[in-house]
Coordinates of C-alpha atoms in Angstrom, one line a residue:
M1402 CA -7.5 -6.7 -12.5
I1403 CA -8.1 -7.5 -9.1
C1404 CA -7.1 -4.2 -6.1
L1405 CA -5.7 -5.3 -2.8
V1406 CA -5.8 -3.0 0.5
L1407 CA -2.9 -4.0 3.5
A1408 CA -5.1 -3.1 6.5
A1409 CA -3.6 -5.5 9.4
G1410 CA -1.4 -3.1 11.3
Y1411 CA -2.3 -1.9 14.3
A1412 CA -1.1 1.6 14.2
T1413 CA 0.8 1.9 17.6
R1414 CA 1.9 5.8 17.1
L1415 CA -1.4 6.7 16.7
Y1416 CA -3.0 5.0 20.7
P1417 CA -5.0 6.1 22.3
L1418 CA -7.1 6.4 19.2
T1419 CA -6.5 3.1 17.4
E1420 CA -5.9 1.3 20.1
N1421 CA -9.7 -0.8 19.0
F1422 CA -10.1 0.5 16.1
P1423 CA -8.4 0.1 12.8
K1424 CA -6.7 3.4 11.0
P1425 CA -8.0 2.7 8.3
L1426 CA -12.0 3.3 8.8
L1427 CA -11.1 6.5 10.9
E1428 CA -13.2 9.0 8.7
V1429 CA -11.7 12.6 7.0
G1430 CA -14.0 14.5 5.8
G1431 CA -16.7 12.6 6.1
K1432 CA -16.0 9.5 4.6
S1433 CA -13.0 6.8 6.7
I1434 CA -9.7 6.7 4.6
L1435 CA -10.9 3.1 3.3
D1436 CA -13.9 4.9 1.5
R1437 CA -11.6 7.8 -0.1
I1438 CA -9.1 5.0 -1.5
L1439 CA -11.9 2.5 -3.0
E1440 CA -14.0 5.1 -4.3
D1441 CA -11.2 6.8 -6.5
V1442 CA -10.5 2.9 -7.3
D1443 CA -14.2 2.0 -8.5
A1444 CA -14.2 4.8 -10.4
T1445 CA -11.0 4.4 -12.4
V1446 CA -9.6 1.3 -12.3
D1447 CA -11.2 -1.6 -14.5
V1448 CA -11.6 -4.1 -11.3
S1449 CA -13.3 -7.1 -10.5
K1450 CA -12.8 -7.9 -6.9
Y1451 CA -11.7 -5.9 -4.1
V1452 CA -9.1 -8.0 -0.8
I1453 CA -8.5 -6.1 2.7
V1454 CA -6.5 -8.5 5.2
S1455 CA -7.2 -7.3 8.3
N1456 CA -5.5 -8.7 11.5
H1457 CA -7.9 -11.2 13.9
K1458 CA -8.1 -8.1 16.5
F1459 CA -9.7 -5.2 14.1
V1460 CA -12.0 -8.7 11.9
E1461 CA -15.7 -7.3 12.6
H1462 CA -14.5 -3.6 12.4
F1463 CA -14.2 -4.1 8.3
E1464 CA -16.6 -7.2 8.1
N1465 CA -19.6 -4.1 9.1
W1466 CA -17.7 -1.7 7.0
K1467 CA -18.4 -4.1 4.1
K1468 CA -22.0 -4.2 5.1
N1469 CA -22.5 -0.6 4.0
C1470 CA -19.6 -0.3 1.7
K1471 CA -21.2 1.3 -1.8
L1472 CA -18.0 -0.2 -4.2
S1473 CA -19.8 -2.3 -7.7
K1474 CA -18.2 -5.1 -6.8
E1475 CA -17.2 -7.8 -5.2
V1476 CA -15.8 -7.2 -1.3
V1477 CA -13.5 -9.9 0.0
I1478 CA -12.0 -10.0 3.4
V1479 CA -9.4 -12.1 5.4
D1480 CA -8.8 -12.6 8.7
D1481 CA -4.7 -13.1 9.5
G1482 CA -5.2 -14.9 12.4
S1483 CA -2.7 -11.6 14.3
V1484 CA -4.3 -10.4 17.4
C1485 CA -1.2 -7.8 18.2
N1486 CA 1.4 -5.5 16.8
E1487 CA 4.1 -8.4 18.1
K1488 CA 2.5 -11.3 16.3
R1489 CA 1.6 -9.7 13.5
L1490 CA 2.7 -11.1 10.4
G1491 CA 4.5 -8.1 8.3
A1492 CA 3.2 -6.1 5.2
V1493 CA 4.4 -9.6 2.7
K1494 CA 3.1 -12.6 4.9
D1495 CA -0.2 -10.9 5.3
L1496 CA 0.2 -10.8 0.8
S1497 CA 0.9 -13.7 -0.2
L1498 CA -1.6 -15.3 2.4
A1499 CA -4.5 -13.2 0.9
I1500 CA -3.7 -14.7 -2.7
H1501 CA -3.8 -18.3 -2.0
E1502 CA -7.0 -18.2 0.0
V1503 CA -8.7 -15.9 -2.4
G1504 CA -6.8 -17.6 -5.3
I1505 CA -5.9 -14.5 -7.1
D1506 CA -4.5 -15.3 -10.8
D1507 CA -5.1 -11.6 -11.9
D1508 CA -2.7 -8.4 -12.1
L1509 CA -3.4 -7.2 -8.4
M1510 CA -3.1 -3.3 -7.4
V1511 CA -2.2 -3.6 -3.7
L1512 CA -2.9 -0.3 -2.2
A1513 CA -1.8 0.6 1.6
G1514 CA -5.0 0.7 3.4
D1515 CA -3.2 4.6 5.8
N1516 CA -1.9 6.7 2.3
L1517 CA -3.7 9.7 0.4
L1518 CA -4.2 10.8 -1.9
D1519 CA -4.8 13.8 -4.1
F1520 CA -4.4 12.7 -8.6
S1521 CA -6.0 9.5 -9.1
L1522 CA -4.8 6.2 -8.8
G1523 CA -6.2 5.8 -13.1
S1524 CA -3.7 7.2 -13.7
F1525 CA -1.3 4.5 -11.8
A1526 CA -3.3 1.4 -14.4
K1527 CA -2.8 3.1 -16.9
Y1528 CA 0.7 3.6 -16.6
F1529 CA 1.0 -0.3 -16.2
E1530 CA -1.0 -1.4 -19.0
E1531 CA 1.8 0.9 -20.9
K1532 CA 4.2 -0.8 -19.2
K1533 CA 3.2 -4.0 -18.5
A1534 CA 5.1 -5.9 -15.7
T1535 CA 5.7 -5.2 -12.1
C1536 CA 5.3 -1.3 -10.8
V1537 CA 5.6 1.0 -8.2
M1538 CA 5.1 5.1 -7.6
R1539 CA 7.4 7.4 -6.6
H1540 CA 8.3 11.1 -5.8
Y1541 CA 11.2 13.1 -5.2
E1542 CA 12.0 13.7 -2.0
E1543 CA 14.1 16.4 -1.2
A1544 CA 14.5 16.2 2.3
L1545 CA 17.3 14.2 3.9
E1546 CA 15.5 13.0 7.0
K1547 CA 12.3 12.2 5.0
L1548 CA 14.0 9.5 2.8
R1549 CA 15.6 8.4 6.0
K1550 CA 11.9 7.0 6.9
T1551 CA 11.0 5.9 3.4
G1552 CA 11.8 3.1 0.6
V1553 CA 14.6 5.0 -1.8
A1554 CA 14.9 3.8 -5.4
E1555 CA 17.7 4.4 -7.9
I1556 CA 16.1 4.9 -11.4
D1557 CA 17.1 5.1 -14.8
D1558 CA 16.5 7.0 -17.7
T1559 CA 13.2 4.2 -19.1
D1560 CA 11.5 4.9 -15.0
K1561 CA 13.3 1.2 -14.4
M1562 CA 14.3 0.3 -10.9
L1563 CA 18.3 -0.9 -10.9
S1564 CA 18.3 -0.7 -7.4
M1565 CA 16.0 -0.1 -3.8
E1566 CA 17.1 0.3 -0.3
E1567 CA 14.3 1.0 3.6
K1568 CA 15.5 3.8 5.2
P1569 CA 19.2 4.2 4.5
Q1570 CA 21.5 6.3 6.2
E1571 CA 22.9 7.5 2.5
P1572 CA 20.0 7.5 0.3
K1573 CA 21.2 6.7 -3.0
S1574 CA 19.1 8.8 -4.9
H1575 CA 15.7 11.7 -4.1
W1576 CA 13.1 8.5 -5.1
A1577 CA 11.1 8.0 -2.7
I1578 CA 8.7 5.1 -3.0
P1579 CA 5.4 4.7 -1.2
P1580 CA 3.6 1.4 -1.0
F1581 CA 1.1 1.6 -3.8
Y1582 CA 2.2 -1.0 -6.3
I1583 CA 0.4 -2.6 -9.1
Y1584 CA 2.1 -6.6 -9.7
A1585 CA 1.7 -8.4 -13.0
K1586 CA 0.1 -11.7 -12.9
S1587 CA 2.8 -13.3 -14.4
D1588 CA 5.2 -12.3 -11.1
L1589 CA 2.5 -13.5 -8.5
A1590 CA 4.7 -16.7 -8.2
L1591 CA 7.4 -14.7 -6.7
I1592 CA 6.3 -13.5 -3.4
D1593 CA 6.6 -16.8 -2.6
K1594 CA 10.5 -17.2 -3.7
A1595 CA 10.8 -14.1 -2.1
L1596 CA 9.7 -15.1 1.0
E1597 CA 11.7 -18.1 1.0
S1598 CA 15.1 -16.2 -0.4
G1599 CA 14.8 -14.4 3.4
C1600 CA 13.0 -10.9 2.3
S1601 CA 12.3 -8.2 4.2
A1602 CA 8.1 -9.6 5.8
D1603 CA 7.0 -6.6 7.6
A1604 CA 7.5 -3.2 5.5
P1605 CA 6.1 -4.1 1.8
G1606 CA 8.7 -2.6 0.2
G1607 CA 10.6 -5.3 1.7
L1608 CA 9.3 -7.3 -1.6
I1609 CA 10.3 -4.5 -3.9
M1610 CA 13.4 -4.5 -3.0
W1611 CA 14.2 -8.0 -3.7
M1612 CA 12.3 -8.0 -7.0
C1613 CA 13.3 -5.0 -8.9
Q1614 CA 17.0 -7.5 -7.8
N1615 CA 16.7 -9.6 -10.7
Y1616 CA 13.1 -9.3 -12.2
P1617 CA 11.8 -6.0 -14.2
V1618 CA 10.0 -3.9 -12.0
Y1619 CA 9.5 0.4 -13.3
A1620 CA 8.9 3.3 -11.4
F1621 CA 5.2 6.0 -12.3
E1622 CA 6.3 8.9 -11.4
M1623 CA 3.4 11.0 -8.9
P1624 CA 1.5 13.5 -10.6
G1625 CA 1.0 15.5 -7.1
K1626 CA 1.5 14.1 -3.4
R1627 CA 0.3 11.7 -1.2
Y1628 CA -0.4 12.2 2.8
D1629 CA 0.5 9.5 5.2
I1630 CA -1.4 9.3 8.1
G1631 CA 1.6 7.9 10.7
T1632 CA 0.8 10.1 13.4
R1633 CA -1.8 11.7 15.5
K1634 CA -0.8 15.0 14.3
D1635 CA -0.2 13.7 10.6
Y1636 CA -4.2 12.8 10.3
D1637 CA -5.3 16.1 12.7
D1638 CA -3.9 18.2 10.1
L1639 CA -5.2 15.7 7.3
R1640 CA -8.9 16.3 8.9
L1641 CA -8.7 20.4 9.0
F1642 CA -7.0 20.1 5.1
F1643 CA -10.5 18.4 4.2

């Protein structure tokens, strides 16, 4: 399995903190967000390579991070060429770019570079091995206003996704879908097909919305919490927590 981190966003809601510095490299409790994510993967998931997708504006920061990171496998930095938020490629196009540029031909764990978990991703990888199909994570969200700001899925009693909507005004369930995915090797070719079919390229959930309409996708129920660092308050609260 290869682990890919989507880290090409511009985090405009955290300006001026992230105006000239990438959010995944912000420090939380003495470590960068990215280090916290990948140290867990390195210890609990059998991966052969790490791929970090950056925009052009911040790529030097990630290259400098790479020089000092202590991961046990090769790290590849991919520059998507964008220089500002208005010209960003979008998560799905970044994913496609990395697959072609690196030559990825393996099961692929895809993680957002600005979310932390209080449980190990090893449990997610184990679930994928049981299902042998593309998987997402899910958690139960009671609050309607939060459901309207995230992806929401309908799930059957076998964990199979029946549908998904991004930021629905009238959610069809309470299952929220955070940006953690494992794509089966056999499904990687579907990513370009989805883009050609007009799937939303901006948010990574757009690809899952398209895939679950035509192909099996399963949803792993998270055994703990995730922390989405979307605002300065989120970041400050998380630093206090750690």
